[in-house]
């Protein structure tokens, strides 16, 4: 088949599957998409993003999202780019000219992937996380505020204890972990019972930080680097004095990283 035609058809397929936007790709986490379809999407996205096809910045960002989401379905898939290679691609994209429309999705996935972890090559890139968080929040208020209209943004991933892709725990994994249906899960999320489940505690990474007004400065493994986290529920800060030490789980939302189950 003519290469240009094949490229055109690949792009059309990704568009039909809503894999041409970061939000559409993130929705796969809750849409029960089949692993087979997800693998096909990953394969075609890799084809589109081959250097000889001169992919756009948006296509490269989508490719990063697709790899992250595919890893949640099937870590052993041959279509998943090695985690370190994905970080390298992310670093390259961060140095490209970024349009306003691509700024929010890029900053979000940068914060998700570059959150500091010990002995990892992305630690150099992680030093810019404060800037990415700030730009993400600014972009969110410019682009998404009217969409959410006062609602709390969805937490797509929570920081886990493992390394690489496996440290990104999505909500579906937590549901399976405790065997909860959507209704029970929502109730347990709202009343905080979800964090008291032993299996959930074993899965997630509890982080420490200091209270700073309505925010928390999260400690990281990089000396001197503390990152601003917003509590999901401001009420959880009541009773904690300014600069007091707290611990919490970190959730990643499109509005910025959030603190869950503050103690």
C-alpha angles and dihedrals in degrees: 000000000000108000094228091051091048090051091049092050092048091054091047091052092051090050093050090051091048088243091128094081130055092232092052090051093049089051089064086075090069102024098077092237111182117255088234092058091045090053091050090050090051092048094050093044089054089050092051091048096052106127092239089063093056096226120209122247088254092055091050091050090049089050090056091050092048092054092050093048093044089053088060089059104037122002093184095057113130088220094067114099114230109269093239091051091050089053089052090051090048090052090052093049091049088062094052128092104277122203121218091252092055097042097084098048091044095050092046096053090042091057091046095050100035099049100132120266128172122271096001128135093230091069089096090056090043091069088074093055094106089060092047091051091049093048092046092054092047092049091046092056091047098046111020110028094094091047094057094037096195096325120127111255117246118267102229099180138015123207111257134195099250130082135255118359091347094068089067104087115190124203093252089061091053091049091052090045092061098027094237127156121225095266094049091043093052091050093048090048093052096046095040096241090123091073093054092063109108094218091054092049090052091051100048133066115237112214131197130223147147128264113246113180105292093346139065125229103220119214117232136190089253110091112247095006114121121166130208115246126185118219113239087219114033088199089072089069093059110109092027113108122223111282091010117144118254137171128217147148119264120233124189116223130167088251092057139282115318135201118237129192096006114201 
